[in-house]
C-alpha cells in the first residue's frame, strides 16, 4: 500500500461544474496536508494547505480534512478549462522531519 | 515570482559527460530537495538536505550526488551521464507552509 493514494484519473468535468478529488494517507502521525497543481511540463505549485479537521476555503478551492478517516479532499468549484492539470496530494509528519510524501496525482480535464 | 532558481532549464548532453544541475534559493530555507520526474509520472525524491553539510539519499536510488556548502545553494552532479538519466529534475525548498519548487531542468542524455 502506498503511503499517499490518489485516483490517477483522468477526472473529466464539464466547465462550470465541481471537481472533487480525493486522497488517503497511511501515516496517522501526519500533521500537514497540501494540494499542488502541476501543469504538463511544469513544476508543481502550492494551491492549498490544511492542518486541522474540517474545511478550508480559498477562492474556488476548498480543502477538506478528516484525520480520523485519514482522508483529505479538494473541491474545485466553477471549474474552468485552465484548471485542467494534475493535482498532487502531499502529506507531512513531524516524525519524518516534515518531509512531504506525494501521491501519484489525479489528472483533471475540464471540458468546455 | 520564483524565489528558487534552477539552471539550465534544458540540457542535451552526450553519454559519459559530467554535468551539474544548479539550484539556488533566496528564502533562507534550511531544507532543500531534489526530485526526479518522468513525463506523466510520479515525483520521486532522490536527495534532500536539512542544512549546510547535511545531505541524505531519498526514496529513489540515484547515481547522482549532491552537496550543500551554502544554505542557498544545492547543486546536483552526475559524474557520467547515461541515457537512463534522461528525465526532469526538480529542486524544492521548504518552510512550515509547504514546498516551493523551481522551474526544473529537463535533461536529455544522447
mmCIF file of C-alpha atoms in Angstrom:
data_model
loop_
_atom_site.group_PDB
_atom_site.id
_atom_site.type_symbol
_atom_site.label_atom_id
_atom_site.label_comp_id
_atom_site.label_asym_id
_atom_site.label_seq_id
_atom_site.Cartn_x
_atom_site.Cartn_y
_atom_site.Cartn_z
ATOM 1 C CA UNK A 1 0.000 0.000 0.000
ATOM 2 C CA UNK A 2 1.344 3.402 -0.968
ATOM 3 C CA UNK A 3 1.682 5.997 1.771
ATOM 4 C CA UNK A 4 -0.429 8.555 -0.094
ATOM 5 C CA UNK A 5 -3.013 7.292 -2.559
ATOM 6 C CA UNK A 6 -4.896 9.154 -5.236
ATOM 7 C CA UNK A 7 -7.029 8.038 -8.145
ATOM 8 C CA UNK A 8 -4.906 8.702 -11.227
ATOM 9 C CA UNK A 9 -7.902 9.737 -13.346
ATOM 10 C CA UNK A 10 -8.447 11.352 -15.699
ATOM 11 C CA UNK A 11 -11.341 13.060 -13.947
ATOM 12 C CA UNK A 12 -13.418 14.629 -16.688
ATOM 13 C CA UNK A 13 -15.532 17.588 -15.570
ATOM 14 C CA UNK A 14 -17.782 19.908 -17.605
ATOM 15 C CA UNK A 15 -16.925 23.583 -17.445
ATOM 16 C CA UNK A 16 -18.723 25.239 -14.534
ATOM 17 C CA UNK A 17 -19.145 22.008 -12.564
ATOM 18 C CA UNK A 18 -17.497 20.967 -9.300
ATOM 19 C CA UNK A 19 -14.415 18.755 -9.474
ATOM 20 C CA UNK A 20 -13.944 16.535 -6.422
ATOM 21 C CA UNK A 21 -10.527 14.996 -5.774
ATOM 22 C CA UNK A 22 -9.755 12.506 -3.053
ATOM 23 C CA UNK A 23 -6.610 11.446 -1.225
ATOM 24 C CA UNK A 24 -5.995 8.896 1.522
ATOM 25 C CA UNK A 25 -2.859 8.510 3.603
ATOM 26 C CA UNK A 26 -1.500 5.756 5.810
ATOM 27 C CA UNK A 27 0.579 7.566 8.474
ATOM 28 C CA UNK A 28 -1.691 8.503 11.399
ATOM 29 C CA UNK A 29 1.045 10.849 12.633
ATOM 30 C CA UNK A 30 0.627 13.100 9.610
ATOM 31 C CA UNK A 31 0.039 16.683 10.587
ATOM 32 C CA UNK A 32 0.250 18.855 7.481
ATOM 33 C CA UNK A 33 -1.582 18.381 4.205
ATOM 34 C CA UNK A 34 -1.089 20.128 0.915
ATOM 35 C CA UNK A 35 -2.546 20.230 -2.562
ATOM 36 C CA UNK A 36 -0.326 21.100 -5.501
ATOM 37 C CA UNK A 37 -1.319 21.774 -9.085
ATOM 38 C CA UNK A 38 1.035 20.708 -11.867
ATOM 39 C CA UNK A 39 0.512 21.673 -15.482
ATOM 40 C CA UNK A 40 2.052 19.413 -18.097
ATOM 41 C CA UNK A 41 5.785 20.045 -18.360
ATOM 42 C CA UNK A 42 5.773 22.500 -15.461
ATOM 43 C CA UNK A 43 6.724 22.260 -11.804
ATOM 44 C CA UNK A 44 4.166 21.806 -9.010
ATOM 45 C CA UNK A 45 2.679 24.920 -7.415
ATOM 46 C CA UNK A 46 1.060 25.039 -3.997
ATOM 47 C CA UNK A 47 -2.650 25.840 -4.081
ATOM 48 C CA UNK A 48 -3.919 24.796 -0.644
ATOM 49 C CA UNK A 49 -2.649 23.761 2.759
ATOM 50 C CA UNK A 50 -4.706 22.404 5.645
ATOM 51 C CA UNK A 51 -3.655 21.391 9.142
ATOM 52 C CA UNK A 52 -6.834 20.759 11.170
ATOM 53 C CA UNK A 53 -10.023 18.801 10.645
ATOM 54 C CA UNK A 54 -12.763 20.479 8.683
ATOM 55 C CA UNK A 55 -12.953 22.662 5.620
ATOM 56 C CA UNK A 56 -10.705 25.439 4.383
ATOM 57 C CA UNK A 57 -11.794 27.645 1.517
ATOM 58 C CA UNK A 58 -9.665 29.813 -0.754
ATOM 59 C CA UNK A 59 -11.452 31.260 -3.745
ATOM 60 C CA UNK A 60 -12.842 28.443 -5.868
ATOM 61 C CA UNK A 61 -10.874 25.823 -3.925
ATOM 62 C CA UNK A 62 -11.975 24.031 -0.760
ATOM 63 C CA UNK A 63 -9.784 21.547 1.068
ATOM 64 C CA UNK A 64 -11.387 19.093 3.471
ATOM 65 C CA UNK A 65 -9.540 17.077 6.106
ATOM 66 C CA UNK A 66 -10.721 14.146 8.191
ATOM 67 C CA UNK A 67 -7.848 12.789 10.266
ATOM 68 C CA UNK A 68 -9.922 10.002 11.818
ATOM 69 C CA UNK A 69 -10.600 8.611 8.340
ATOM 70 C CA UNK A 70 -7.118 9.579 7.085
ATOM 71 C CA UNK A 71 -8.714 11.355 4.193
ATOM 72 C CA UNK A 72 -8.163 14.731 2.560
ATOM 73 C CA UNK A 73 -10.061 16.102 -0.414
ATOM 74 C CA UNK A 74 -10.033 19.070 -2.753
ATOM 75 C CA UNK A 75 -13.091 20.622 -4.341
ATOM 76 C CA UNK A 76 -12.792 22.939 -7.322
ATOM 77 C CA UNK A 77 -15.963 24.960 -7.857
ATOM 78 C CA UNK A 78 -16.965 26.518 -11.171
ATOM 79 C CA UNK A 79 -14.279 24.506 -12.958
ATOM 80 C CA UNK A 80 -12.549 26.269 -15.822
ATOM 81 C CA UNK A 81 -10.540 24.803 -18.735
ATOM 82 C CA UNK A 82 -7.491 26.443 -17.125
ATOM 83 C CA UNK A 83 -7.981 24.088 -14.147
ATOM 84 C CA UNK A 84 -7.020 21.158 -16.385
ATOM 85 C CA UNK A 85 -3.875 19.832 -14.731
ATOM 86 C CA UNK A 86 -2.599 17.107 -12.438
ATOM 87 C CA UNK A 87 -3.359 17.676 -8.765
ATOM 88 C CA UNK A 88 -0.902 16.263 -6.250
ATOM 89 C CA UNK A 89 -1.801 15.490 -2.656
ATOM 90 C CA UNK A 90 1.124 15.756 -0.222
ATOM 91 C CA UNK A 91 1.339 14.819 3.437
ATOM 92 C CA UNK A 92 3.957 15.616 6.088
ATOM 93 C CA UNK A 93 4.648 14.194 9.527
ATOM 94 C CA UNK A 94 6.855 15.761 12.178
ATOM 95 C CA UNK A 95 8.417 12.358 12.810
ATOM 96 C CA UNK A 96 9.712 12.420 9.231
ATOM 97 C CA UNK A 97 11.173 15.884 9.652
ATOM 98 C CA UNK A 98 8.136 17.341 7.883
ATOM 99 C CA UNK A 99 9.387 15.839 4.644
ATOM 100 C CA UNK A 100 6.491 15.688 2.186
ATOM 101 C CA UNK A 101 5.225 12.412 0.797
ATOM 102 C CA UNK A 102 3.452 12.937 -2.516
ATOM 103 C CA UNK A 103 0.646 10.934 -4.030
ATOM 104 C CA UNK A 104 0.762 9.952 -7.658
ATOM 105 C CA UNK A 105 -1.606 12.742 -8.666
ATOM 106 C CA UNK A 106 -5.064 12.970 -10.202
ATOM 107 C CA UNK A 107 -5.318 14.274 -13.741
ATOM 108 C CA UNK A 108 -8.272 16.628 -14.201
ATOM 109 C CA UNK A 109 -9.731 17.535 -17.596
ATOM 110 C CA UNK A 110 -12.250 20.375 -17.722
ATOM 111 C CA UNK A 111 -14.203 20.292 -20.961
ATOM 112 C CA UNK A 112 -15.759 23.492 -22.374
ATOM 113 C CA UNK B 1 7.856 35.464 -8.735
ATOM 114 C CA UNK B 2 10.113 32.454 -8.217
ATOM 115 C CA UNK B 3 12.439 32.523 -5.233
ATOM 116 C CA UNK B 4 14.084 29.274 -6.198
ATOM 117 C CA UNK B 5 16.091 29.100 -9.381
ATOM 118 C CA UNK B 6 17.262 26.180 -11.438
ATOM 119 C CA UNK B 7 19.714 26.259 -14.306
ATOM 120 C CA UNK B 8 19.892 25.204 -17.016
ATOM 121 C CA UNK B 9 16.215 24.941 -17.964
ATOM 122 C CA UNK B 10 17.015 22.423 -20.724
ATOM 123 C CA UNK B 11 20.161 20.365 -21.269
ATOM 124 C CA UNK B 12 21.067 17.914 -24.005
ATOM 125 C CA UNK B 13 24.352 16.169 -23.383
ATOM 126 C CA UNK B 14 26.316 13.191 -24.634
ATOM 127 C CA UNK B 15 26.778 9.920 -22.786
ATOM 128 C CA UNK B 16 29.687 9.889 -20.354
ATOM 129 C CA UNK B 17 29.764 13.623 -19.725
ATOM 130 C CA UNK B 18 29.846 15.088 -16.238
ATOM 131 C CA UNK B 19 27.023 17.515 -15.506
ATOM 132 C CA UNK B 20 25.966 19.720 -12.624
ATOM 133 C CA UNK B 21 22.421 20.979 -12.244
ATOM 134 C CA UNK B 22 22.245 24.190 -10.271
ATOM 135 C CA UNK B 23 19.629 25.115 -7.672
ATOM 136 C CA UNK B 24 19.588 28.286 -5.591
ATOM 137 C CA UNK B 25 17.008 29.806 -3.278
ATOM 138 C CA UNK B 26 16.800 33.245 -1.714
ATOM 139 C CA UNK B 27 14.313 32.424 1.046
ATOM 140 C CA UNK B 28 16.847 31.298 3.646
ATOM 141 C CA UNK B 29 15.247 27.850 3.891
ATOM 142 C CA UNK B 30 17.322 25.181 5.606
ATOM 143 C CA UNK B 31 15.531 22.272 3.932
ATOM 144 C CA UNK B 32 16.047 21.570 0.245
ATOM 145 C CA UNK B 33 15.156 18.634 -2.007
ATOM 146 C CA UNK B 34 15.796 17.120 -5.426
ATOM 147 C CA UNK B 35 13.069 15.206 -7.214
ATOM 148 C CA UNK B 36 13.137 13.247 -10.444
ATOM 149 C CA UNK B 37 10.004 13.078 -12.567
ATOM 150 C CA UNK B 38 9.402 11.410 -15.919
ATOM 151 C CA UNK B 39 6.564 12.804 -18.102
ATOM 152 C CA UNK B 40 3.158 11.901 -16.681
ATOM 153 C CA UNK B 41 4.724 10.013 -13.824
ATOM 154 C CA UNK B 42 5.123 10.471 -10.087
ATOM 155 C CA UNK B 43 7.626 12.650 -8.279
ATOM 156 C CA UNK B 44 10.495 10.639 -6.815
ATOM 157 C CA UNK B 45 12.678 12.087 -4.056
ATOM 158 C CA UNK B 46 16.341 11.430 -4.851
ATOM 159 C CA UNK B 47 18.195 13.702 -2.374
ATOM 160 C CA UNK B 48 17.450 16.067 0.462
ATOM 161 C CA UNK B 49 19.281 18.349 2.850
ATOM 162 C CA UNK B 50 18.265 19.794 6.193
ATOM 163 C CA UNK B 51 21.079 22.312 6.297
ATOM 164 C CA UNK B 52 24.681 23.098 5.469
ATOM 165 C CA UNK B 53 26.890 19.999 5.265
ATOM 166 C CA UNK B 54 23.826 17.759 5.670
ATOM 167 C CA UNK B 55 22.712 15.585 2.754
ATOM 168 C CA UNK B 56 20.692 12.378 2.602
ATOM 169 C CA UNK B 57 19.605 9.996 -0.123
ATOM 170 C CA UNK B 58 15.927 9.936 -0.941
ATOM 171 C CA UNK B 59 13.441 7.186 -1.617
ATOM 172 C CA UNK B 60 14.605 6.524 -5.184
ATOM 173 C CA UNK B 61 18.125 5.286 -5.698
ATOM 174 C CA UNK B 62 20.078 7.668 -7.890
ATOM 175 C CA UNK B 63 23.600 7.713 -9.291
ATOM 176 C CA UNK B 64 23.713 11.450 -8.757
ATOM 177 C CA UNK B 65 25.374 13.212 -5.833
ATOM 178 C CA UNK B 66 24.632 16.491 -4.089
ATOM 179 C CA UNK B 67 26.433 18.978 -1.889
ATOM 180 C CA UNK B 68 25.301 21.714 0.488
ATOM 181 C CA UNK B 69 28.147 24.068 1.263
ATOM 182 C CA UNK B 70 25.958 27.154 1.467
ATOM 183 C CA UNK B 71 22.378 27.456 2.677
ATOM 184 C CA UNK B 72 21.159 28.953 -0.576
ATOM 185 C CA UNK B 73 22.862 26.518 -2.962
ATOM 186 C CA UNK B 74 22.111 22.802 -3.538
ATOM 187 C CA UNK B 75 23.704 21.519 -6.752
ATOM 188 C CA UNK B 76 23.223 18.014 -8.159
ATOM 189 C CA UNK B 77 26.021 16.271 -10.062
ATOM 190 C CA UNK B 78 26.097 13.310 -12.415
ATOM 191 C CA UNK B 79 29.691 12.129 -12.886
ATOM 192 C CA UNK B 80 28.948 10.160 -16.056
ATOM 193 C CA UNK B 81 25.618 10.799 -17.738
ATOM 194 C CA UNK B 82 23.731 7.904 -19.348
ATOM 195 C CA UNK B 83 20.541 7.790 -21.442
ATOM 196 C CA UNK B 84 18.733 6.297 -18.406
ATOM 197 C CA UNK B 85 19.309 9.643 -16.644
ATOM 198 C CA UNK B 86 17.030 11.378 -19.143
ATOM 199 C CA UNK B 87 14.276 12.950 -17.037
ATOM 200 C CA UNK B 88 13.085 16.174 -15.445
ATOM 201 C CA UNK B 89 14.867 17.196 -12.256
ATOM 202 C CA UNK B 90 13.006 19.435 -9.827
ATOM 203 C CA UNK B 91 14.559 21.280 -6.908
ATOM 204 C CA UNK B 92 12.480 22.485 -3.964
ATOM 205 C CA UNK B 93 12.944 24.204 -0.639
ATOM 206 C CA UNK B 94 10.556 24.180 2.278
ATOM 207 C CA UNK B 95 9.216 26.076 5.222
ATOM 208 C CA UNK B 96 6.395 25.089 7.571
ATOM 209 C CA UNK B 97 3.989 26.360 4.926
ATOM 210 C CA UNK B 98 4.994 23.873 2.275
ATOM 211 C CA UNK B 99 7.422 23.388 -0.553
ATOM 212 C CA UNK B 100 8.366 25.849 -3.266
ATOM 213 C CA UNK B 101 9.595 24.277 -6.464
ATOM 214 C CA UNK B 102 11.989 25.614 -9.040
ATOM 215 C CA UNK B 103 11.124 25.532 -12.733
ATOM 216 C CA UNK B 104 13.038 22.305 -13.228
ATOM 217 C CA UNK B 105 15.795 21.098 -15.541
ATOM 218 C CA UNK B 106 14.807 18.844 -18.401
ATOM 219 C CA UNK B 107 17.818 16.622 -19.067
ATOM 220 C CA UNK B 108 18.268 14.569 -22.205
ATOM 221 C CA UNK B 109 21.288 12.279 -22.496
ATOM 222 C CA UNK B 110 22.012 11.108 -26.030
#
